[in-house]
mmCIF file of C-alpha atoms in Angstrom:
data_model
loop_
_atom_site.group_PDB
_atom_site.id
_atom_site.type_symbol
_atom_site.label_atom_id
_atom_site.label_comp_id
_atom_site.label_asym_id
_atom_site.label_seq_id
_atom_site.Cartn_x
_atom_site.Cartn_y
_atom_site.Cartn_z
ATOM 1 C CA MET A 1 0.000 0.000 0.000
ATOM 2 C CA THR A 2 1.294 3.450 -0.935
ATOM 3 C CA SER A 3 1.445 6.109 1.743
ATOM 4 C CA THR A 4 0.035 9.582 1.114
ATOM 5 C CA ASP A 5 3.536 11.048 1.161
ATOM 6 C CA GLU A 6 4.688 8.650 -1.574
ATOM 7 C CA ARG A 7 1.883 9.399 -3.982
ATOM 8 C CA ASP A 8 2.727 11.248 -7.208
ATOM 9 C CA THR A 9 0.921 14.576 -6.890
ATOM 10 C CA ASP A 10 3.236 16.617 -9.105
ATOM 11 C CA GLN A 11 0.821 16.330 -12.006
ATOM 12 C CA GLN A 12 -2.638 17.488 -10.978
ATOM 13 C CA VAL A 13 -5.579 15.940 -12.839
ATOM 14 C CA PRO A 14 -8.494 18.383 -12.660
ATOM 15 C CA PHE A 15 -12.087 17.231 -12.980
ATOM 16 C CA GLY A 16 -12.482 19.330 -16.121
ATOM 17 C CA ARG A 17 -10.437 21.600 -18.341
ATOM 18 C CA PRO A 18 -11.446 23.647 -21.397
ATOM 19 C CA MET A 19 -9.772 22.167 -24.485
ATOM 20 C CA LEU A 20 -8.803 25.298 -26.421
ATOM 21 C CA ASP A 21 -5.751 25.834 -28.596
ATOM 22 C CA ALA A 22 -4.457 27.943 -31.474
ATOM 23 C CA ASP A 23 -7.492 27.086 -33.627
ATOM 24 C CA GLU A 24 -9.900 28.807 -31.246
ATOM 25 C CA ILE A 25 -7.508 31.716 -30.655
ATOM 26 C CA GLU A 26 -7.226 32.297 -34.397
ATOM 27 C CA ALA A 27 -11.013 32.124 -34.822
ATOM 28 C CA VAL A 28 -11.556 34.645 -32.022
ATOM 29 C CA THR A 29 -8.882 36.976 -33.416
ATOM 30 C CA ARG A 30 -10.578 36.866 -36.804
ATOM 31 C CA VAL A 31 -13.892 37.920 -35.252
ATOM 32 C CA LEU A 32 -12.313 40.658 -33.143
ATOM 33 C CA SER A 33 -10.514 41.994 -36.218
ATOM 34 C CA GLY A 34 -13.809 42.388 -38.063
ATOM 35 C CA PRO A 35 -16.775 44.742 -37.742
ATOM 36 C CA THR A 36 -19.407 42.340 -36.339
ATOM 37 C CA LEU A 37 -19.550 41.002 -32.784
ATOM 38 C CA VAL A 38 -23.256 40.040 -32.648
ATOM 39 C CA HIS A 39 -25.906 39.100 -35.237
ATOM 40 C CA GLY A 40 -23.159 37.890 -37.558
ATOM 41 C CA PRO A 41 -22.165 35.009 -39.819
ATOM 42 C CA ALA A 42 -20.307 32.966 -37.189
ATOM 43 C CA THR A 43 -23.484 32.570 -35.146
ATOM 44 C CA ARG A 44 -25.506 31.503 -38.188
ATOM 45 C CA ASP A 45 -22.771 29.075 -39.288
ATOM 46 C CA PHE A 46 -22.572 27.566 -35.812
ATOM 47 C CA GLU A 47 -26.337 27.091 -35.650
ATOM 48 C CA GLU A 48 -26.362 25.365 -39.037
ATOM 49 C CA ALA A 49 -23.386 23.146 -38.194
ATOM 50 C CA PHE A 50 -24.909 22.141 -34.863
ATOM 51 C CA SER A 51 -28.306 21.323 -36.368
ATOM 52 C CA ARG A 52 -26.585 19.054 -38.899
ATOM 53 C CA ARG A 53 -24.563 17.365 -36.158
ATOM 54 C CA ILE A 54 -27.654 16.635 -34.058
ATOM 55 C CA GLY A 55 -29.964 15.839 -36.955
ATOM 56 C CA ALA A 56 -32.506 18.562 -36.200
ATOM 57 C CA ASP A 57 -34.060 20.922 -38.754
ATOM 58 C CA ARG A 58 -33.232 24.032 -36.769
ATOM 59 C CA ALA A 59 -30.817 25.164 -34.052
ATOM 60 C CA ILE A 60 -31.149 28.480 -32.199
ATOM 61 C CA SER A 61 -28.130 29.739 -30.281
ATOM 62 C CA VAL A 62 -28.670 31.281 -26.849
ATOM 63 C CA SER A 63 -26.614 32.538 -23.921
ATOM 64 C CA SER A 64 -26.862 29.369 -21.784
ATOM 65 C CA CYS A 65 -28.682 26.071 -21.422
ATOM 66 C CA THR A 66 -30.747 27.675 -18.662
ATOM 67 C CA ALA A 67 -31.880 30.292 -21.179
ATOM 68 C CA ALA A 68 -32.640 27.478 -23.623
ATOM 69 C CA LEU A 69 -34.864 25.687 -21.101
ATOM 70 C CA HIS A 70 -36.631 28.896 -20.095
ATOM 71 C CA LEU A 71 -37.314 29.989 -23.662
ATOM 72 C CA SER A 72 -38.493 26.526 -24.712
ATOM 73 C CA LEU A 73 -41.074 26.464 -21.924
ATOM 74 C CA LEU A 74 -42.041 30.110 -22.361
ATOM 75 C CA VAL A 75 -42.611 29.892 -26.119
ATOM 76 C CA SER A 76 -44.600 26.701 -25.493
ATOM 77 C CA GLU A 77 -46.886 28.865 -23.327
ATOM 78 C CA VAL A 78 -46.115 27.096 -20.074
ATOM 79 C CA SER A 79 -47.290 29.512 -17.401
ATOM 80 C CA ARG A 80 -48.829 29.979 -13.971
ATOM 81 C CA GLY A 81 -51.182 27.158 -13.050
ATOM 82 C CA ASP A 82 -49.290 24.616 -15.137
ATOM 83 C CA LYS A 83 -47.216 21.783 -13.714
ATOM 84 C CA VAL A 84 -44.000 20.506 -15.261
ATOM 85 C CA ILE A 85 -42.448 17.131 -14.459
ATOM 86 C CA VAL A 86 -38.764 17.394 -13.494
ATOM 87 C CA PRO A 87 -36.419 14.619 -12.325
ATOM 88 C CA ALA A 88 -35.370 14.941 -8.689
ATOM 89 C CA MET A 89 -31.723 14.344 -9.692
ATOM 90 C CA THR A 90 -30.554 17.108 -12.023
ATOM 91 C CA HIS A 91 -28.886 20.492 -11.993
ATOM 92 C CA VAL A 92 -31.102 23.028 -10.272
ATOM 93 C CA ALA A 93 -31.327 25.042 -13.527
ATOM 94 C CA THR A 94 -33.822 22.474 -14.865
ATOM 95 C CA ALA A 95 -36.298 23.310 -12.122
ATOM 96 C CA HIS A 96 -35.454 27.021 -12.082
ATOM 97 C CA ALA A 97 -36.537 27.325 -15.720
ATOM 98 C CA VAL A 98 -39.990 26.084 -14.708
ATOM 99 C CA GLU A 99 -40.155 28.608 -11.881
ATOM 100 C CA TYR A 100 -39.188 31.443 -14.256
ATOM 101 C CA CYS A 101 -42.409 30.753 -16.160
ATOM 102 C CA GLY A 102 -44.522 30.860 -13.005
ATOM 103 C CA ALA A 103 -45.281 27.145 -13.355
ATOM 104 C CA THR A 104 -44.796 24.487 -10.683
ATOM 105 C CA PRO A 105 -42.113 21.803 -10.926
ATOM 106 C CA VAL A 106 -43.373 18.358 -9.954
ATOM 107 C CA PHE A 107 -40.403 16.218 -8.990
ATOM 108 C CA VAL A 108 -40.090 12.558 -9.890
ATOM 109 C CA ASP A 109 -37.536 10.082 -8.550
ATOM 110 C CA VAL A 110 -34.980 8.486 -10.844
ATOM 111 C CA GLU A 111 -33.896 4.953 -11.730
ATOM 112 C CA ALA A 112 -31.132 3.344 -9.691
ATOM 113 C CA GLU A 113 -29.629 1.789 -12.838
ATOM 114 C CA SER A 114 -29.181 5.041 -14.766
ATOM 115 C CA GLY A 115 -29.953 8.141 -12.702
ATOM 116 C CA ASN A 116 -32.574 9.013 -15.328
ATOM 117 C CA ILE A 117 -36.186 9.900 -14.626
ATOM 118 C CA ASP A 118 -38.286 6.836 -13.846
ATOM 119 C CA PRO A 119 -41.082 6.399 -16.447
ATOM 120 C CA ARG A 120 -43.208 4.483 -13.942
ATOM 121 C CA ARG A 121 -43.201 7.500 -11.632
ATOM 122 C CA ILE A 122 -44.207 9.758 -14.520
ATOM 123 C CA ALA A 123 -47.220 7.557 -15.241
ATOM 124 C CA GLU A 124 -48.273 7.680 -11.585
ATOM 125 C CA ILE A 125 -48.504 11.482 -11.406
ATOM 126 C CA MET A 126 -49.835 12.363 -14.865
ATOM 127 C CA ALA A 127 -52.832 14.694 -14.653
ATOM 128 C CA ASP A 128 -54.597 17.293 -16.770
ATOM 129 C CA ASP A 129 -52.643 20.161 -15.222
ATOM 130 C CA VAL A 130 -49.284 18.594 -16.158
ATOM 131 C CA ARG A 131 -48.421 20.745 -19.157
ATOM 132 C CA ALA A 132 -44.918 19.485 -19.872
ATOM 133 C CA ALA A 133 -42.145 17.116 -18.838
ATOM 134 C CA ILE A 134 -38.396 17.725 -18.967
ATOM 135 C CA ALA A 135 -36.361 14.612 -19.744
ATOM 136 C CA VAL A 136 -32.822 15.104 -18.442
ATOM 137 C CA HIS A 137 -30.300 12.758 -20.053
ATOM 138 C CA TYR A 138 -28.294 12.254 -16.877
ATOM 139 C CA LEU A 139 -24.521 12.500 -17.396
ATOM 140 C CA GLY A 140 -25.108 11.951 -21.104
ATOM 141 C CA LEU A 141 -27.041 8.655 -20.901
ATOM 142 C CA PRO A 142 -30.362 9.007 -22.766
ATOM 143 C CA CYS A 143 -33.601 8.442 -20.907
ATOM 144 C CA ASP A 144 -35.859 5.527 -21.832
ATOM 145 C CA MET A 145 -37.653 7.421 -24.589
ATOM 146 C CA ASP A 146 -39.714 4.407 -25.721
ATOM 147 C CA ALA A 147 -41.275 4.273 -22.270
ATOM 148 C CA ILE A 148 -41.630 8.023 -21.687
ATOM 149 C CA MET A 149 -43.014 9.277 -24.984
ATOM 150 C CA PRO A 150 -46.246 7.205 -25.083
ATOM 151 C CA ILE A 151 -47.098 8.284 -21.536
ATOM 152 C CA LEU A 152 -46.787 11.949 -22.536
ATOM 153 C CA ALA A 153 -48.492 11.497 -25.909
ATOM 154 C CA GLU A 154 -51.575 9.983 -24.272
ATOM 155 C CA ARG A 155 -52.335 13.329 -22.619
ATOM 156 C CA ASN A 156 -50.745 15.550 -25.270
ATOM 157 C CA THR A 157 -48.065 16.574 -22.772
ATOM 158 C CA LEU A 158 -45.138 18.591 -24.085
ATOM 159 C CA LEU A 159 -41.654 17.033 -24.003
ATOM 160 C CA ILE A 160 -38.545 19.175 -23.537
ATOM 161 C CA GLU A 161 -35.136 17.466 -23.503
ATOM 162 C CA ASP A 162 -32.386 18.705 -21.192
ATOM 163 C CA CYS A 163 -29.270 17.657 -23.111
ATOM 164 C CA ALA A 164 -26.807 19.759 -21.115
ATOM 165 C CA LEU A 165 -24.412 16.808 -20.705
ATOM 166 C CA ALA A 166 -25.511 14.781 -23.710
ATOM 167 C CA VAL A 167 -24.111 16.197 -26.957
ATOM 168 C CA ASP A 168 -23.896 13.293 -29.435
ATOM 169 C CA ALA A 169 -25.659 10.772 -27.168
ATOM 170 C CA THR A 170 -27.957 8.481 -29.142
ATOM 171 C CA TYR A 171 -31.156 6.575 -28.515
ATOM 172 C CA GLY A 172 -31.650 4.038 -31.261
ATOM 173 C CA GLU A 173 -30.917 5.722 -34.570
ATOM 174 C CA LYS A 174 -31.470 9.273 -33.320
ATOM 175 C CA LYS A 175 -29.442 11.712 -31.286
ATOM 176 C CA VAL A 176 -30.926 13.277 -28.187
ATOM 177 C CA GLY A 177 -32.377 16.698 -28.813
ATOM 178 C CA THR A 178 -34.591 15.363 -31.621
ATOM 179 C CA PHE A 179 -37.330 13.600 -29.645
ATOM 180 C CA GLY A 180 -39.259 16.466 -28.045
ATOM 181 C CA ARG A 181 -40.424 19.872 -29.138
ATOM 182 C CA ALA A 182 -37.016 21.190 -28.101
ATOM 183 C CA GLY A 183 -33.584 19.923 -27.122
ATOM 184 C CA CYS A 184 -31.562 22.193 -24.829
ATOM 185 C CA PHE A 185 -27.746 22.045 -24.828
ATOM 186 C CA SER A 186 -25.000 23.604 -22.715
ATOM 187 C CA PHE A 187 -21.618 24.937 -23.843
ATOM 188 C CA TYR A 188 -20.181 25.638 -20.389
ATOM 189 C CA PRO A 189 -16.333 25.562 -20.343
ATOM 190 C CA ILE A 190 -15.898 21.872 -19.456
ATOM 191 C CA LYS A 191 -18.789 20.415 -21.452
ATOM 192 C CA HIS A 192 -18.334 18.324 -24.622
ATOM 193 C CA VAL A 193 -18.359 21.539 -26.650
ATOM 194 C CA THR A 194 -17.624 24.943 -25.163
ATOM 195 C CA THR A 195 -18.330 28.455 -26.346
ATOM 196 C CA LEU A 196 -17.042 29.795 -22.975
ATOM 197 C CA GLU A 197 -20.681 30.182 -21.975
ATOM 198 C CA GLY A 198 -23.659 29.512 -24.199
ATOM 199 C CA GLY A 199 -26.385 27.125 -25.205
ATOM 200 C CA MET A 200 -28.462 25.858 -28.101
ATOM 201 C CA ILE A 201 -32.061 24.851 -28.751
ATOM 202 C CA THR A 202 -32.780 22.239 -31.405
ATOM 203 C CA THR A 203 -36.202 21.723 -32.958
ATOM 204 C CA ASP A 204 -37.968 20.502 -36.086
ATOM 205 C CA ASP A 205 -40.746 23.096 -35.733
ATOM 206 C CA ASP A 206 -40.044 26.132 -37.941
ATOM 207 C CA ARG A 207 -42.715 28.330 -36.335
ATOM 208 C CA PHE A 208 -41.443 27.465 -32.873
ATOM 209 C CA ALA A 209 -37.905 28.312 -34.017
ATOM 210 C CA GLU A 210 -38.978 31.739 -35.279
ATOM 211 C CA LEU A 211 -40.682 32.511 -31.979
ATOM 212 C CA LEU A 212 -37.559 31.455 -30.099
ATOM 213 C CA GLN A 213 -35.463 33.772 -32.271
ATOM 214 C CA GLN A 214 -37.789 36.663 -31.481
ATOM 215 C CA ARG A 215 -37.989 36.024 -27.748
ATOM 216 C CA LYS A 216 -34.235 35.640 -27.332
ATOM 217 C CA ALA A 217 -33.696 39.142 -28.760
ATOM 218 C CA PHE A 218 -35.994 41.478 -26.791
ATOM 219 C CA GLY A 219 -39.121 40.609 -28.811
ATOM 220 C CA TYR A 220 -38.046 42.537 -31.917
ATOM 221 C CA ASP A 221 -40.484 42.023 -34.781
ATOM 222 C CA ARG A 222 -37.636 42.317 -37.300
ATOM 223 C CA SER A 223 -34.104 41.018 -37.002
ATOM 224 C CA LEU A 224 -31.143 43.199 -37.923
ATOM 225 C CA THR A 225 -31.036 41.840 -41.483
ATOM 226 C CA GLN A 226 -34.803 42.245 -41.963
ATOM 227 C CA ARG A 227 -34.952 45.976 -41.224
ATOM 228 C CA SER A 228 -35.516 48.045 -44.379
ATOM 229 C CA LYS A 229 -34.733 51.184 -42.382
ATOM 230 C CA PRO A 230 -31.726 50.917 -40.027
ATOM 231 C CA GLY A 231 -32.669 51.026 -36.358
ATOM 232 C CA ILE A 232 -36.427 50.847 -37.015
ATOM 233 C CA TYR A 233 -38.378 47.964 -35.486
ATOM 234 C CA ASP A 234 -41.348 47.202 -33.250
ATOM 235 C CA VAL A 235 -41.576 44.992 -30.146
ATOM 236 C CA THR A 236 -44.637 42.773 -30.202
ATOM 237 C CA VAL A 237 -43.899 40.397 -27.276
ATOM 238 C CA LEU A 238 -41.907 40.459 -24.065
ATOM 239 C CA GLY A 239 -38.417 39.251 -24.972
ATOM 240 C CA TYR A 240 -35.058 38.715 -23.337
ATOM 241 C CA ASN A 241 -31.417 39.343 -24.087
ATOM 242 C CA TYR A 242 -30.446 35.679 -24.466
ATOM 243 C CA ARG A 243 -28.247 36.014 -27.539
ATOM 244 C CA MET A 244 -24.922 34.333 -28.283
ATOM 245 C CA ASN A 245 -22.157 36.580 -29.607
ATOM 246 C CA GLU A 246 -19.822 36.031 -32.553
ATOM 247 C CA VAL A 247 -16.753 35.238 -30.427
ATOM 248 C CA GLU A 248 -18.599 32.412 -28.674
ATOM 249 C CA ALA A 249 -19.965 31.043 -31.947
ATOM 250 C CA ALA A 250 -16.525 31.107 -33.601
ATOM 251 C CA ILE A 251 -15.134 29.039 -30.726
ATOM 252 C CA GLY A 252 -18.080 26.652 -30.987
ATOM 253 C CA LEU A 253 -17.414 26.018 -34.673
ATOM 254 C CA LYS A 254 -13.825 25.001 -33.939
ATOM 255 C CA GLN A 255 -14.977 22.821 -31.052
ATOM 256 C CA LEU A 256 -17.370 20.930 -33.319
ATOM 257 C CA GLU A 257 -14.465 20.110 -35.631
ATOM 258 C CA LYS A 258 -12.705 18.365 -32.715
ATOM 259 C CA LEU A 259 -15.752 16.641 -31.255
ATOM 260 C CA ASP A 260 -15.270 13.230 -32.871
ATOM 261 C CA THR A 261 -11.744 12.925 -31.457
ATOM 262 C CA HIS A 262 -12.796 14.183 -28.035
ATOM 263 C CA GLN A 263 -15.696 11.728 -27.875
ATOM 264 C CA GLN A 264 -13.391 8.806 -28.628
ATOM 265 C CA VAL A 265 -11.103 9.842 -25.762
ATOM 266 C CA ARG A 266 -14.046 10.158 -23.369
ATOM 267 C CA ALA A 267 -15.292 6.656 -24.241
ATOM 268 C CA ARG A 268 -11.798 5.182 -23.832
ATOM 269 C CA ASN A 269 -11.253 6.825 -20.449
ATOM 270 C CA TYR A 270 -14.663 5.750 -19.195
ATOM 271 C CA SER A 271 -13.931 2.158 -20.230
ATOM 272 C CA ILE A 272 -10.567 2.164 -18.432
ATOM 273 C CA LEU A 273 -12.048 3.500 -15.208
ATOM 274 C CA LYS A 274 -15.110 1.266 -15.315
ATOM 275 C CA GLU A 275 -12.880 -1.793 -15.665
ATOM 276 C CA VAL A 276 -10.833 -0.798 -12.623
ATOM 277 C CA LEU A 277 -13.880 0.029 -10.528
ATOM 278 C CA SER A 278 -15.533 -3.286 -11.452
ATOM 279 C CA GLU A 279 -13.183 -4.869 -8.887
ATOM 280 C CA HIS A 280 -15.389 -3.317 -6.200
ATOM 281 C CA ALA A 281 -18.781 -5.040 -6.199
ATOM 282 C CA GLU A 282 -20.058 -2.539 -3.654
ATOM 283 C CA ILE A 283 -19.485 0.411 -6.035
ATOM 284 C CA THR A 284 -22.215 1.195 -8.568
ATOM 285 C CA VAL A 285 -21.082 2.391 -11.998
ATOM 286 C CA PHE A 286 -23.728 2.974 -14.657
ATOM 287 C CA ASP A 287 -23.444 1.080 -17.935
ATOM 288 C CA THR A 288 -23.064 3.538 -20.810
ATOM 289 C CA VAL A 289 -25.075 1.329 -23.159
ATOM 290 C CA GLN A 290 -28.515 0.493 -21.810
ATOM 291 C CA GLY A 291 -30.971 -0.934 -24.309
ATOM 292 C CA LYS A 292 -31.203 1.619 -27.141
ATOM 293 C CA ALA A 293 -29.390 4.310 -25.122
ATOM 294 C CA ASN A 294 -25.742 5.154 -25.808
ATOM 295 C CA SER A 295 -24.023 7.673 -23.550
ATOM 296 C CA SER A 296 -21.917 10.690 -24.471
ATOM 297 C CA HIS A 297 -19.603 9.920 -21.493
ATOM 298 C CA TYR A 298 -19.613 13.253 -19.689
ATOM 299 C CA CYS A 299 -18.039 11.807 -16.529
ATOM 300 C CA LEU A 300 -18.062 8.595 -14.521
ATOM 301 C CA ASN A 301 -20.168 8.439 -11.385
ATOM 302 C CA ALA A 302 -18.825 6.054 -8.770
ATOM 303 C CA VAL A 303 -21.762 5.581 -6.400
ATOM 304 C CA LEU A 304 -20.859 4.314 -2.940
ATOM 305 C CA PRO A 305 -23.076 1.959 -0.917
ATOM 306 C CA GLN A 306 -26.368 3.357 0.312
ATOM 307 C CA ASP A 307 -25.657 2.162 3.852
ATOM 308 C CA GLY A 308 -22.758 4.614 4.223
ATOM 309 C CA SER A 309 -20.234 1.829 4.847
ATOM 310 C CA ILE A 310 -17.739 3.779 2.736
ATOM 311 C CA ASP A 311 -17.305 7.406 3.745
ATOM 312 C CA ARG A 312 -17.439 9.663 0.704
ATOM 313 C CA ASP A 313 -15.575 12.551 2.298
ATOM 314 C CA SER A 314 -12.589 10.363 3.145
ATOM 315 C CA VAL A 315 -12.452 8.923 -0.389
ATOM 316 C CA VAL A 316 -12.605 12.400 -1.947
ATOM 317 C CA ALA A 317 -9.907 13.635 0.443
ATOM 318 C CA SER A 318 -7.658 10.721 -0.514
ATOM 319 C CA LEU A 319 -8.175 11.405 -4.232
ATOM 320 C CA LYS A 320 -7.398 15.076 -3.684
ATOM 321 C CA ALA A 321 -4.193 14.131 -1.886
ATOM 322 C CA SER A 322 -3.265 12.132 -4.990
ATOM 323 C CA GLY A 323 -3.875 15.158 -7.197
ATOM 324 C CA ILE A 324 -7.155 13.858 -8.625
ATOM 325 C CA GLY A 325 -9.996 16.327 -9.098
ATOM 326 C CA THR A 326 -13.555 15.155 -8.481
ATOM 327 C CA SER A 327 -17.047 16.580 -8.496
ATOM 328 C CA VAL A 328 -20.577 15.546 -7.458
ATOM 329 C CA HIS A 329 -23.571 15.246 -9.784
ATOM 330 C CA TYR A 330 -25.510 16.531 -7.933
ATOM 331 C CA PRO A 331 -25.044 17.585 -4.293
ATOM 332 C CA GLU A 332 -28.701 17.262 -3.301
ATOM 333 C CA ALA A 333 -31.976 16.056 -4.733
ATOM 334 C CA VAL A 334 -33.368 19.309 -6.133
ATOM 335 C CA PRO A 335 -36.680 19.175 -4.181
ATOM 336 C CA LEU A 336 -34.656 18.979 -0.946
ATOM 337 C CA MET A 337 -32.614 22.109 -1.682
ATOM 338 C CA SER A 338 -33.692 24.888 0.639
ATOM 339 C CA TYR A 339 -35.630 26.973 -1.899
ATOM 340 C CA TYR A 340 -37.788 24.075 -3.122
ATOM 341 C CA ARG A 341 -38.073 22.335 0.230
ATOM 342 C CA GLU A 342 -39.295 25.483 1.941
ATOM 343 C CA LYS A 343 -41.617 26.534 -0.881
ATOM 344 C CA TYR A 344 -43.275 23.165 -1.533
ATOM 345 C CA GLY A 345 -42.757 21.236 1.698
ATOM 346 C CA TYR A 346 -40.756 18.291 0.393
ATOM 347 C CA VAL A 347 -39.116 16.136 3.069
ATOM 348 C CA PRO A 348 -36.267 13.606 3.111
ATOM 349 C CA GLY A 349 -37.318 10.118 2.111
ATOM 350 C CA GLN A 350 -39.618 11.128 -0.750
ATOM 351 C CA PHE A 351 -36.969 10.575 -3.444
ATOM 352 C CA PRO A 352 -34.853 7.672 -2.161
ATOM 353 C CA VAL A 353 -32.819 7.008 -5.316
ATOM 354 C CA ALA A 354 -32.032 10.672 -5.960
ATOM 355 C CA GLU A 355 -31.131 11.107 -2.293
ATOM 356 C CA TRP A 356 -28.761 8.120 -2.462
ATOM 357 C CA LEU A 357 -27.033 9.486 -5.561
ATOM 358 C CA ALA A 358 -26.700 12.920 -3.968
ATOM 359 C CA ALA A 359 -25.215 11.552 -0.759
ATOM 360 C CA GLN A 360 -22.910 8.881 -2.159
ATOM 361 C CA THR A 361 -21.777 9.924 -5.640
ATOM 362 C CA ILE A 362 -18.201 10.756 -6.594
ATOM 363 C CA SER A 363 -17.889 12.046 -10.160
ATOM 364 C CA LEU A 364 -14.571 11.142 -11.776
ATOM 365 C CA PRO A 365 -13.119 12.882 -14.840
ATOM 366 C CA VAL A 366 -13.015 11.231 -18.271
ATOM 367 C CA GLY A 367 -12.767 14.323 -20.513
ATOM 368 C CA PRO A 368 -10.341 14.789 -23.400
ATOM 369 C CA HIS A 369 -7.811 16.450 -21.079
ATOM 370 C CA ILE A 370 -7.311 12.995 -19.508
ATOM 371 C CA SER A 371 -4.637 10.818 -21.102
ATOM 372 C CA GLU A 372 -4.739 7.033 -21.015
ATOM 373 C CA GLY A 373 -2.064 7.152 -18.340
ATOM 374 C CA ASP A 374 -4.112 9.673 -16.353
ATOM 375 C CA ALA A 375 -7.125 7.360 -16.500
ATOM 376 C CA GLU A 376 -5.067 4.477 -15.149
ATOM 377 C CA ARG A 377 -3.682 6.738 -12.432
ATOM 378 C CA ILE A 378 -7.192 7.832 -11.424
ATOM 379 C CA GLY A 379 -8.226 4.182 -11.188
ATOM 380 C CA SER A 380 -5.230 3.321 -9.005
ATOM 381 C CA ALA A 381 -5.847 6.325 -6.764
ATOM 382 C CA PHE A 382 -9.497 5.346 -6.401
ATOM 383 C CA ASN A 383 -8.550 1.790 -5.451
ATOM 384 C CA PHE A 384 -6.166 3.130 -2.828
ATOM 385 C CA ALA A 385 -8.829 5.504 -1.492
ATOM 386 C CA ILE A 386 -11.340 2.665 -1.110
ATOM 387 C CA GLU A 387 -8.801 0.435 0.640
ATOM 388 C CA GLU A 388 -7.825 3.292 2.941
ATOM 389 C CA SER A 389 -11.444 3.943 3.893
ATOM 390 C CA GLN A 390 -12.147 0.350 4.942
#
């Protein structure tokens, strides 16, 4: 057994790192050397390239995935008095977007095998006032769409996909972001694709896309290129400033060019870590192929036993001492976070699977900044941490 003092910590392995190089710098310099920083060709090119990549008819760039979720619900006329189904295990932004519209999030527990929303729970709470459901593809593993979609279709309930961690993930022959009215993507710095900050909405509904374009830009009735008289427009609806700028879009275009290579590295790293962790029967690691679902490998969740027999804090501390960065996805079941617990009266025990994942998950890095040697080192450090904790 290796002592803490003997561990190689010279090379730190962060949980995530933006993968930017001279290509992105050159693209940004080109934009900054030109006359157009918003409403320009880079944004349009990025939208078109992303729609082709996902297999959707349209893609609308926005300032964040949170903005994408909000706009998708808003333009779908989700409002006060409506209820929206949200998985209990997700980033809080998923539920916040519902609150922004004045609607009520109705939380549903998730499956122990995947961390995805449990279709059986959806069926149990469906009612006439449930206007929409948000399917979050947890850590890039697609939800069971064959089970979910008929339940929603029976009551004409809107489906929005939260694809924040799921660029390129597939379900059957289709990529996520093409099943519902809208797919919402994130380009945060350490996601599969980054634009520094930013997001995208995919859809096959042209009218819906036009309304999204209007709402993301203050509610202008005419875009910059549609104005016959410069500076003259009307505002016909309440809109927002949710636009993506040209610098972000230029970076996104270069990131898309590298995505195939980055995805291969993610899959390789996940496979290496999963093999190492398989030595520990008490550790749960989700399969990245489940039925028709194929993951985009955002990170690897090592889920410790529900009985608390392995102390998460001590394992994380040991990994940190070895120079390994970790995260948690996510630190609490959303309905038990203070805002939602106090507003709606949720109590511990209502979402047992989500609560287990929140309490006992350690998220390990698999991104393209991780070499094969790094992945092996993370696995060894994890093994040591588990042995040390027992």
